[in-house]
Amino acid sequence: MLQTQLAKGVQLTTVVSHQFKTNQIMINFRAPLDRSTITQRALLSNLLETSSADYPDQRTLANALAAMYGAAFGAGVSRKGPTHNLQLAITVANERYLATDQPLTNQAIQFLQRVIWQPLASDHQFDQATFDRQKTNLEAAIKSVADDKQYYAAQQLNAALFANEPAQQVPSFGVIDDLAAIDARSLYRYYQQLLQDDQIDIIVTGDIDEAAVLEQWQQVGFEDRSTGRPRPFYQHHNLKDYVEVHEEQALSQAKLNLGYDFPVFYRGDHYYAALVFNELFGGSPLSKLFTNVREKASLAYYASSSLDTFRGVLKVQAGIDGKNHDQVLAIIADQLTAIQNGDFTDNLVDQLKLGLINDFESSLDSQRTVAVQTLIDDLTQQHVSDADWLRQIQSVTREQIIAVAKMATLNNGFFLSGESK
């Protein structure tokens, strides 16, 4: 791995690997999470993915990708704690494995640069027809996700968990309420600001010529960023008391979503024990929530837990019969108490560790995983080798699992049930 600072706040990471027959170029724009810009960034990802000055519509863009032996291109947004990411990536066949002299990697980088720095715009605004179409598409996408009742319940739980921080309440792809105020000119103006201020990480992986890749990115002429490095973590505020919001809608399966304060952060103290704890609590088919709440007691259609180690929270999601609310709430609490009391076998822990290790090793076969991990390492300013990760998981003790389980405090609940008759 070679890292080069192209300017202050702009970093190129090249990872030479002979494992893949494709090369991937990813560019990530990172900024502090801000409620006022989240939806704008999501709309930008739609625009950049579908058009540019050189490729004004999806047909010409698709033809350009086809000419590069069917290269795959995409854009998207994501959140990590208090940061928001706008990301574009292209994956192209490695010309060394093809009967061609076509410099595909060079062309793929050039394509990405054109899309980003030559958008479909004139007179300081995005092309109106393209802008209108993508704005409509984003609105439809947000509405379609919101129709998912489990997603709706999860968002309402977020609203409660992060009541004091509006930016943490909003999904990474934005909200419809913010779309109305965005127009083609204001979005173009914000995009110019993003290009100037955002931290930029470029990650190129594959069987590549590092010197040639570096030279091509140096030609962009990046300028120093005036803003500092965004913070990697958001610290959830522990309320210590349980507060539940109940809402009724026309639905057959009730949703119970629970949020716990859980002050464990990515690769910090207790992190590896927390990974094993989550698998034991509700993160795997061997977990207590799955086996006891769903299987043995038949009190849930599904029941699982998940960690957010960039915001310090633990969440539980359960689909239940609404009349069983109190019983389900109690039995979920019982599963956490059981772990806190050491009510689990060493053999089960060994199986859970094996599952984590298998998932981890499988992820190493993904070229995208390599790039995303590089981004996270840069955000947190930490790097852990594969061997050390495996060692850390293997060394987690039952005492550490018990200790980390005791760090979970139930704060918020959102209960979405069918309408009372």
Short mmCIF file of C-alpha atoms in Angstrom, two decimals:
data_model
loop_
_atom_site.label_atom_id
_atom_site.label_comp_id
_atom_site.label_asym_id
_atom_site.label_seq_id
_atom_site.Cartn_x
_atom_site.Cartn_y
_atom_site.Cartn_z
CA MET A 1 0.00 0.00 0.00
CA LEU A 2 1.35 3.41 -1.02
CA GLN A 3 -0.20 6.68 0.22
CA THR A 4 0.53 10.03 -1.40
CA GLN A 5 -0.73 13.46 -0.33
CA LEU A 6 -1.77 15.23 -3.53
CA ALA A 7 -2.66 18.34 -1.52
CA LYS A 8 -3.68 19.11 2.04
CA GLY A 9 -6.77 16.96 2.64
CA VAL A 10 -6.41 15.04 -0.65
CA GLN A 11 -4.87 11.57 -0.46
CA LEU A 12 -4.20 8.92 -3.09
CA THR A 13 -3.87 5.32 -1.86
CA THR A 14 -2.71 2.65 -4.29
CA VAL A 15 -3.00 -1.01 -3.34
CA VAL A 16 -1.18 -3.36 -5.69
CA SER A 17 -2.83 -6.79 -5.69
CA HIS A 18 -2.58 -9.71 -8.07
CA GLN A 19 -5.67 -11.29 -6.50
CA PHE A 20 -8.17 -9.60 -8.82
CA LYS A 21 -8.52 -9.50 -12.60
CA THR A 22 -10.12 -6.09 -12.39
CA ASN A 23 -8.85 -2.70 -11.26
CA GLN A 24 -11.04 -0.42 -9.16
CA ILE A 25 -10.82 3.33 -8.83
CA MET A 26 -12.83 4.90 -6.02
CA ILE A 27 -13.00 8.56 -5.07
CA ASN A 28 -14.62 9.57 -1.81
CA PHE A 29 -15.66 13.09 -0.80
CA ARG A 30 -15.95 13.36 2.98
CA ALA A 31 -17.47 16.23 4.98
CA PRO A 32 -18.87 16.81 8.47
CA LEU A 33 -22.46 15.60 8.66
CA ASP A 34 -24.79 18.58 8.24
CA ARG A 35 -28.59 18.36 8.08
CA SER A 36 -28.67 21.18 5.51
CA THR A 37 -26.45 19.37 2.98
CA ILE A 38 -27.34 15.66 3.30
CA THR A 39 -30.11 15.70 0.68
CA GLN A 40 -28.06 17.90 -1.66
CA ARG A 41 -25.22 15.37 -1.58
CA ALA A 42 -27.61 12.50 -2.29
CA LEU A 43 -29.04 14.37 -5.29
CA LEU A 44 -25.52 15.09 -6.52
CA SER A 45 -24.71 11.37 -6.47
CA ASN A 46 -27.74 10.74 -8.71
CA LEU A 47 -26.69 13.47 -11.14
CA LEU A 48 -23.06 12.40 -11.34
CA GLU A 49 -23.98 8.74 -11.81
CA THR A 50 -26.20 9.45 -14.81
CA SER A 51 -24.72 12.37 -16.74
CA SER A 52 -21.79 14.70 -17.43
CA ALA A 53 -20.76 17.16 -20.14
CA ASP A 54 -19.06 14.37 -22.11
CA TYR A 55 -21.81 11.84 -21.41
CA PRO A 56 -25.01 13.93 -21.31
CA ASP A 57 -27.42 11.01 -20.89
CA GLN A 58 -27.44 7.43 -19.69
CA ARG A 59 -27.15 6.05 -23.22
CA THR A 60 -23.87 7.84 -24.00
CA LEU A 61 -22.56 7.03 -20.55
CA ALA A 62 -23.42 3.34 -20.99
CA ASN A 63 -21.71 3.34 -24.40
CA ALA A 64 -18.54 4.77 -22.85
CA LEU A 65 -18.53 2.01 -20.23
CA ALA A 66 -19.19 -0.65 -22.88
CA ALA A 67 -16.20 0.63 -24.85
CA MET A 68 -14.06 -0.12 -21.79
CA TYR A 69 -14.98 -3.81 -21.99
CA GLY A 70 -18.10 -3.35 -19.88
CA ALA A 71 -16.69 -1.29 -17.00
CA ALA A 72 -19.01 -0.88 -14.00
CA PHE A 73 -19.62 2.62 -12.65
CA GLY A 74 -21.70 3.86 -9.74
CA ALA A 75 -22.14 6.60 -7.18
CA GLY A 76 -23.71 6.74 -3.74
CA VAL A 77 -23.76 8.31 -0.30
CA SER A 78 -23.18 6.93 3.18
CA ARG A 79 -22.68 8.06 6.77
CA LYS A 80 -20.06 7.12 9.32
CA GLY A 81 -20.78 8.72 12.70
CA PRO A 82 -20.49 12.49 12.25
CA THR A 83 -19.23 12.33 8.64
CA HIS A 84 -21.03 12.10 5.30
CA ASN A 85 -19.51 10.46 2.24
CA LEU A 86 -20.22 10.99 -1.45
CA GLN A 87 -18.51 8.24 -3.37
CA LEU A 88 -17.93 7.39 -7.04
CA ALA A 89 -16.28 4.21 -8.23
CA ILE A 90 -15.46 2.48 -11.49
CA THR A 91 -14.32 -1.12 -11.90
CA VAL A 92 -12.61 -2.05 -15.14
CA ALA A 93 -11.06 -5.22 -16.51
CA ASN A 94 -7.28 -5.35 -16.15
CA GLU A 95 -5.90 -5.01 -19.68
CA ARG A 96 -3.08 -7.39 -18.77
CA TYR A 97 -5.61 -10.21 -18.82
CA LEU A 98 -7.15 -9.22 -22.16
CA ALA A 99 -5.94 -9.51 -25.74
CA THR A 100 -5.87 -5.71 -26.13
CA ASP A 101 -3.44 -2.81 -26.05
CA GLN A 102 -6.23 -0.51 -24.87
CA PRO A 103 -5.08 1.31 -21.68
CA LEU A 104 -8.26 0.54 -19.77
CA THR A 105 -7.13 1.69 -16.32
CA ASN A 106 -5.93 5.00 -17.73
CA GLN A 107 -9.25 5.42 -19.55
CA ALA A 108 -11.25 4.55 -16.45
CA ILE A 109 -9.45 7.20 -14.38
CA GLN A 110 -9.96 9.71 -17.18
CA PHE A 111 -13.67 8.82 -17.32
CA LEU A 112 -14.04 9.37 -13.56
CA GLN A 113 -12.23 12.69 -13.72
CA ARG A 114 -14.44 13.92 -16.56
CA VAL A 115 -17.62 12.94 -14.73
CA ILE A 116 -16.55 14.80 -11.59
CA TRP A 117 -14.91 17.95 -12.96
CA GLN A 118 -16.96 18.37 -16.14
CA PRO A 119 -20.59 17.98 -15.01
CA LEU A 120 -23.55 18.56 -17.31
CA ALA A 121 -23.97 22.25 -16.53
CA SER A 122 -23.92 25.69 -18.11
CA ASP A 123 -24.29 29.26 -16.89
CA HIS A 124 -23.45 28.15 -13.32
CA GLN A 125 -26.26 25.63 -12.99
CA PHE A 126 -26.92 21.98 -13.75
CA ASP A 127 -28.82 21.12 -16.92
CA GLN A 128 -32.42 21.80 -15.96
CA ALA A 129 -34.09 18.80 -17.60
CA THR A 130 -31.53 16.37 -16.15
CA PHE A 131 -31.76 18.02 -12.74
CA ASP A 132 -35.57 17.81 -12.71
CA ARG A 133 -35.51 14.14 -13.70
CA GLN A 134 -33.01 13.16 -11.00
CA LYS A 135 -34.83 15.20 -8.37
CA THR A 136 -38.02 13.31 -9.21
CA ASN A 137 -36.14 10.00 -9.14
CA LEU A 138 -34.65 10.72 -5.70
CA GLU A 139 -38.07 11.70 -4.34
CA ALA A 140 -39.55 8.44 -5.64
CA ALA A 141 -36.66 6.42 -4.15
CA ILE A 142 -37.05 8.03 -0.73
CA LYS A 143 -40.81 7.43 -0.79
CA SER A 144 -40.39 3.78 -1.78
CA VAL A 145 -38.01 3.14 1.12
CA ALA A 146 -40.31 4.97 3.53
CA ASP A 147 -43.15 2.60 2.58
CA ASP A 148 -41.20 -0.22 4.26
CA LYS A 149 -42.69 -0.36 7.75
CA GLN A 150 -39.54 -1.77 9.37
CA TYR A 151 -37.51 1.02 7.79
CA TYR A 152 -40.07 3.55 9.03
CA ALA A 153 -39.85 2.17 12.56
CA ALA A 154 -36.04 2.27 12.41
CA GLN A 155 -36.13 5.92 11.35
CA GLN A 156 -38.53 6.82 14.15
CA LEU A 157 -36.19 5.14 16.63
CA ASN A 158 -33.32 7.21 15.21
CA ALA A 159 -35.37 10.36 15.72
CA ALA A 160 -35.73 9.44 19.40
CA LEU A 161 -32.15 8.23 19.93
CA PHE A 162 -30.67 11.39 18.45
CA ALA A 163 -33.28 13.91 19.54
CA ASN A 164 -30.62 16.56 20.18
CA GLU A 165 -28.81 16.17 16.86
CA PRO A 166 -30.97 16.66 13.71
CA ALA A 167 -28.22 15.53 11.33
CA GLN A 168 -28.04 12.12 13.04
CA GLN A 169 -31.79 11.64 12.62
CA VAL A 170 -31.75 11.94 8.83
CA PRO A 171 -30.86 8.96 6.59
CA SER A 172 -27.70 9.34 4.52
CA PHE A 173 -29.73 9.70 1.31
CA GLY A 174 -31.77 12.63 2.62
CA VAL A 175 -35.42 13.46 3.17
CA ILE A 176 -38.19 14.67 0.86
CA ASP A 177 -38.86 17.78 2.95
CA ASP A 178 -35.40 19.12 2.05
CA LEU A 179 -35.71 18.42 -1.68
CA ALA A 180 -38.19 21.21 -2.39
CA ALA A 181 -35.69 23.98 -1.57
CA ILE A 182 -32.98 22.61 -3.90
CA ASP A 183 -32.76 24.04 -7.42
CA ALA A 184 -30.31 23.50 -10.29
CA ARG A 185 -28.37 26.71 -9.55
CA SER A 186 -28.08 26.33 -5.77
CA LEU A 187 -27.01 22.69 -6.12
CA TYR A 188 -24.33 23.63 -8.65
CA ARG A 189 -23.07 26.30 -6.27
CA TYR A 190 -22.91 23.77 -3.43
CA TYR A 191 -21.10 21.30 -5.70
CA GLN A 192 -18.35 23.83 -6.40
CA GLN A 193 -17.97 24.31 -2.65
CA LEU A 194 -17.83 20.52 -2.13
CA LEU A 195 -15.06 20.15 -4.72
CA GLN A 196 -13.06 22.85 -2.96
CA ASP A 197 -13.65 21.97 0.70
CA ASP A 198 -14.32 18.23 1.09
CA GLN A 199 -11.61 15.85 2.22
CA ILE A 200 -10.86 13.61 -0.77
CA ASP A 201 -9.65 10.03 -0.67
CA ILE A 202 -8.79 8.26 -3.91
CA ILE A 203 -8.22 4.52 -3.69
CA VAL A 204 -6.94 2.51 -6.66
CA THR A 205 -6.67 -1.26 -6.24
CA GLY A 206 -5.55 -4.06 -8.51
CA ASP A 207 -2.58 -5.11 -10.62
CA ILE A 208 -1.67 -1.50 -11.41
CA ASP A 209 1.26 0.70 -12.41
CA GLU A 210 1.44 2.91 -9.32
CA ALA A 211 3.66 5.57 -10.95
CA ALA A 212 1.29 5.95 -13.91
CA VAL A 213 -1.75 6.17 -11.63
CA LEU A 214 -0.05 8.80 -9.46
CA GLU A 215 0.91 10.91 -12.46
CA GLN A 216 -2.64 10.84 -13.80
CA TRP A 217 -4.13 12.06 -10.52
CA GLN A 218 -1.44 14.70 -10.03
CA GLN A 219 -2.55 16.24 -13.32
CA VAL A 220 -5.88 17.22 -11.74
CA GLY A 221 -4.08 19.97 -9.82
CA PHE A 222 -5.81 19.58 -6.46
CA GLU A 223 -5.70 22.55 -4.10
CA ASP A 224 -5.30 22.41 -0.33
CA ARG A 225 -8.49 21.97 1.66
CA SER A 226 -9.28 24.84 4.02
CA THR A 227 -11.36 22.64 6.32
CA GLY A 228 -9.87 20.23 8.84
CA ARG A 229 -10.25 16.48 9.08
CA PRO A 230 -13.82 15.46 10.11
CA ARG A 231 -14.31 13.69 13.44
CA PRO A 232 -14.65 9.90 13.13
CA PHE A 233 -17.14 9.28 15.97
CA TYR A 234 -20.38 10.66 17.36
CA GLN A 235 -20.95 10.07 21.08
CA HIS A 236 -24.56 9.14 21.80
CA HIS A 237 -25.97 10.78 24.92
CA ASN A 238 -27.06 8.22 27.53
CA LEU A 239 -30.53 9.05 28.88
CA LYS A 240 -30.31 6.15 31.39
CA ASP A 241 -34.12 5.88 31.43
CA TYR A 242 -36.34 3.99 28.96
CA VAL A 243 -38.78 6.06 26.90
CA GLU A 244 -41.03 4.43 24.31
CA VAL A 245 -43.08 6.04 21.55
CA HIS A 246 -46.15 4.14 20.31
CA GLU A 247 -47.75 4.73 16.93
CA GLU A 248 -50.62 2.96 15.20
CA GLN A 249 -50.96 2.31 11.48
CA ALA A 250 -52.82 -0.12 9.26
CA LEU A 251 -50.51 -3.13 9.34
CA SER A 252 -50.63 -6.81 10.25
CA GLN A 253 -47.19 -7.23 11.86
CA ALA A 254 -46.15 -4.87 14.64
CA LYS A 255 -42.59 -3.53 14.82
CA LEU A 256 -40.69 -3.10 18.08
CA ASN A 257 -37.37 -1.28 17.72
CA LEU A 258 -35.13 -0.68 20.72
CA GLY A 259 -32.11 1.61 21.07
CA TYR A 260 -29.41 1.15 23.71
CA ASP A 261 -26.62 3.49 24.67
CA PHE A 262 -23.50 1.39 24.05
CA PRO A 263 -20.26 3.38 24.42
CA VAL A 264 -18.04 1.08 22.37
CA PHE A 265 -16.31 2.53 19.32
CA TYR A 266 -14.67 1.13 16.24
CA ARG A 267 -11.41 -0.60 17.20
CA GLY A 268 -11.43 1.10 20.59
CA ASP A 269 -11.59 -0.49 24.02
CA HIS A 270 -13.99 -3.47 24.16
CA TYR A 271 -14.53 -3.39 20.36
CA TYR A 272 -13.68 -7.03 19.61
CA ALA A 273 -15.56 -8.25 22.67
CA ALA A 274 -18.54 -6.20 21.44
CA LEU A 275 -18.47 -7.97 18.07
CA VAL A 276 -18.70 -11.36 19.77
CA PHE A 277 -21.31 -10.07 22.24
CA ASN A 278 -23.51 -8.83 19.40
CA GLU A 279 -23.36 -12.22 17.67
CA LEU A 280 -24.41 -13.80 20.99
CA PHE A 281 -27.19 -11.30 21.69
CA GLY A 282 -28.91 -11.00 18.32
CA GLY A 283 -26.44 -10.78 15.46
CA SER A 284 -26.51 -14.39 14.27
CA PRO A 285 -28.83 -17.42 13.93
CA LEU A 286 -27.11 -18.84 17.04
CA SER A 287 -27.98 -15.75 19.10
CA LYS A 288 -30.22 -15.63 22.14
CA LEU A 289 -32.75 -13.34 20.44
CA PHE A 290 -33.08 -15.72 17.51
CA THR A 291 -33.17 -18.98 19.45
CA ASN A 292 -35.16 -17.89 22.50
CA VAL A 293 -37.42 -15.06 21.34
CA ARG A 294 -38.12 -16.26 17.80
CA GLU A 295 -37.70 -20.03 17.93
CA LYS A 296 -38.46 -21.27 21.46
CA ALA A 297 -41.02 -18.70 22.65
CA SER A 298 -42.40 -18.01 19.13
CA LEU A 299 -42.90 -14.39 20.14
CA ALA A 300 -41.33 -12.78 17.06
CA TYR A 301 -41.37 -13.21 13.30
CA TYR A 302 -37.82 -11.91 13.40
CA ALA A 303 -35.56 -10.57 16.12
CA SER A 304 -32.01 -9.33 15.70
CA SER A 305 -29.47 -6.83 17.02
CA SER A 306 -26.93 -4.61 15.34
CA LEU A 307 -24.04 -2.40 16.43
CA ASP A 308 -23.22 1.13 15.34
CA THR A 309 -19.68 1.60 16.62
CA PHE A 310 -19.36 5.02 14.99
CA ARG A 311 -22.20 6.43 17.11
CA GLY A 312 -22.05 4.29 20.25
CA VAL A 313 -25.43 2.59 20.00
CA LEU A 314 -26.86 -0.94 19.95
CA LYS A 315 -30.21 -1.59 18.27
CA VAL A 316 -32.74 -4.41 18.37
CA GLN A 317 -35.36 -4.97 15.68
CA ALA A 318 -38.31 -7.34 16.15
CA GLY A 319 -41.43 -8.09 14.15
CA ILE A 320 -44.13 -9.22 16.57
CA ASP A 321 -47.83 -9.69 17.23
CA GLY A 322 -48.83 -6.37 18.78
CA LYS A 323 -50.65 -7.97 21.72
CA ASN A 324 -47.37 -9.57 22.83
CA HIS A 325 -45.56 -6.25 23.26
CA ASP A 326 -44.98 -6.45 27.03
CA GLN A 327 -43.94 -10.08 26.89
CA VAL A 328 -41.49 -9.45 24.05
CA LEU A 329 -39.98 -6.44 25.80
CA ALA A 330 -39.45 -8.53 28.92
CA ILE A 331 -37.94 -11.53 27.15
CA ILE A 332 -35.52 -9.34 25.18
CA ALA A 333 -34.39 -7.81 28.47
CA ASP A 334 -33.99 -11.33 29.86
CA GLN A 335 -31.59 -12.27 27.05
CA LEU A 336 -29.34 -9.32 27.80
CA THR A 337 -29.45 -10.10 31.52
CA ALA A 338 -28.55 -13.72 30.81
CA ILE A 339 -25.40 -12.64 28.97
CA GLN A 340 -24.54 -10.19 31.73
CA ASN A 341 -24.84 -13.10 34.17
CA GLY A 342 -22.60 -15.36 32.07
CA ASP A 343 -25.41 -17.67 30.97
CA PHE A 344 -23.76 -18.97 27.78
CA THR A 345 -21.33 -21.77 26.96
CA ASP A 346 -17.74 -21.57 25.82
CA ASN A 347 -18.64 -23.88 22.94
CA LEU A 348 -21.24 -21.38 21.70
CA VAL A 349 -18.70 -18.56 21.91
CA ASP A 350 -16.26 -20.63 19.84
CA GLN A 351 -18.94 -21.14 17.17
CA LEU A 352 -19.74 -17.42 17.11
CA LYS A 353 -16.07 -16.54 16.75
CA LEU A 354 -15.77 -19.02 13.88
CA GLY A 355 -18.74 -17.37 12.15
CA LEU A 356 -17.16 -13.92 12.50
CA ILE A 357 -13.85 -15.21 11.18
CA ASN A 358 -15.50 -16.91 8.19
CA ASP A 359 -17.37 -13.71 7.32
CA PHE A 360 -14.18 -11.67 7.67
CA GLU A 361 -12.14 -14.00 5.47
CA SER A 362 -14.90 -14.06 2.84
CA SER A 363 -14.90 -10.26 2.76
CA LEU A 364 -11.21 -10.28 1.78
CA ASP A 365 -12.24 -11.69 -1.61
CA SER A 366 -14.07 -8.42 -2.39
CA GLN A 367 -12.13 -5.67 -4.11
CA ARG A 368 -14.64 -3.13 -2.83
CA THR A 369 -14.04 -4.27 0.76
CA VAL A 370 -10.35 -3.45 0.38
CA ALA A 371 -11.21 0.09 -0.76
CA VAL A 372 -13.87 0.69 1.89
CA GLN A 373 -11.55 -0.56 4.65
CA THR A 374 -8.87 1.82 3.41
CA LEU A 375 -11.37 4.67 3.74
CA ILE A 376 -12.30 3.67 7.29
CA ASP A 377 -8.64 3.36 8.26
CA ASP A 378 -8.06 6.89 7.03
CA LEU A 379 -11.13 8.24 8.84
CA THR A 380 -10.15 6.66 12.16
CA GLN A 381 -6.39 6.97 11.63
CA GLN A 382 -6.04 3.31 12.61
CA HIS A 383 -4.86 0.26 10.71
CA VAL A 384 -5.16 -3.31 11.89
CA SER A 385 -3.63 -6.14 9.89
CA ASP A 386 -5.79 -9.14 8.95
CA ALA A 387 -3.70 -11.35 11.23
CA ASP A 388 -4.14 -8.99 14.18
CA TRP A 389 -7.91 -8.77 13.62
CA LEU A 390 -8.15 -12.56 13.73
CA ARG A 391 -5.96 -12.71 16.83
CA GLN A 392 -8.09 -10.11 18.61
CA ILE A 393 -11.31 -12.04 17.93
CA GLN A 394 -9.80 -15.33 19.01
CA SER A 395 -8.54 -13.81 22.28
CA VAL A 396 -11.95 -12.46 23.44
CA THR A 397 -12.83 -14.06 26.80
CA ARG A 398 -16.20 -14.78 28.39
CA GLU A 399 -15.33 -12.23 31.11
CA GLN A 400 -14.87 -9.57 28.42
CA ILE A 401 -18.22 -10.48 26.85
CA ILE A 402 -19.95 -10.18 30.22
CA ALA A 403 -18.27 -6.84 30.88
CA VAL A 404 -19.24 -5.35 27.54
CA ALA A 405 -22.83 -6.61 27.88
CA LYS A 406 -23.10 -4.62 31.09
CA MET A 407 -22.29 -1.45 29.14
CA ALA A 408 -25.63 -1.56 27.27
CA THR A 409 -28.35 0.74 28.65
CA LEU A 410 -31.84 0.68 27.11
CA ASN A 411 -32.77 4.29 26.26
CA ASN A 412 -35.43 4.42 23.56
CA GLY A 413 -38.10 2.31 21.98
CA PHE A 414 -40.43 2.77 19.04
CA PHE A 415 -43.48 0.53 18.82
CA LEU A 416 -45.46 0.52 15.58
CA SER A 417 -48.64 -1.50 15.93
CA GLY A 418 -51.86 -2.15 14.05
CA GLU A 419 -54.79 0.13 14.69
CA SER A 420 -56.86 -0.57 17.81
CA LYS A 421 -60.38 -1.80 17.15
#
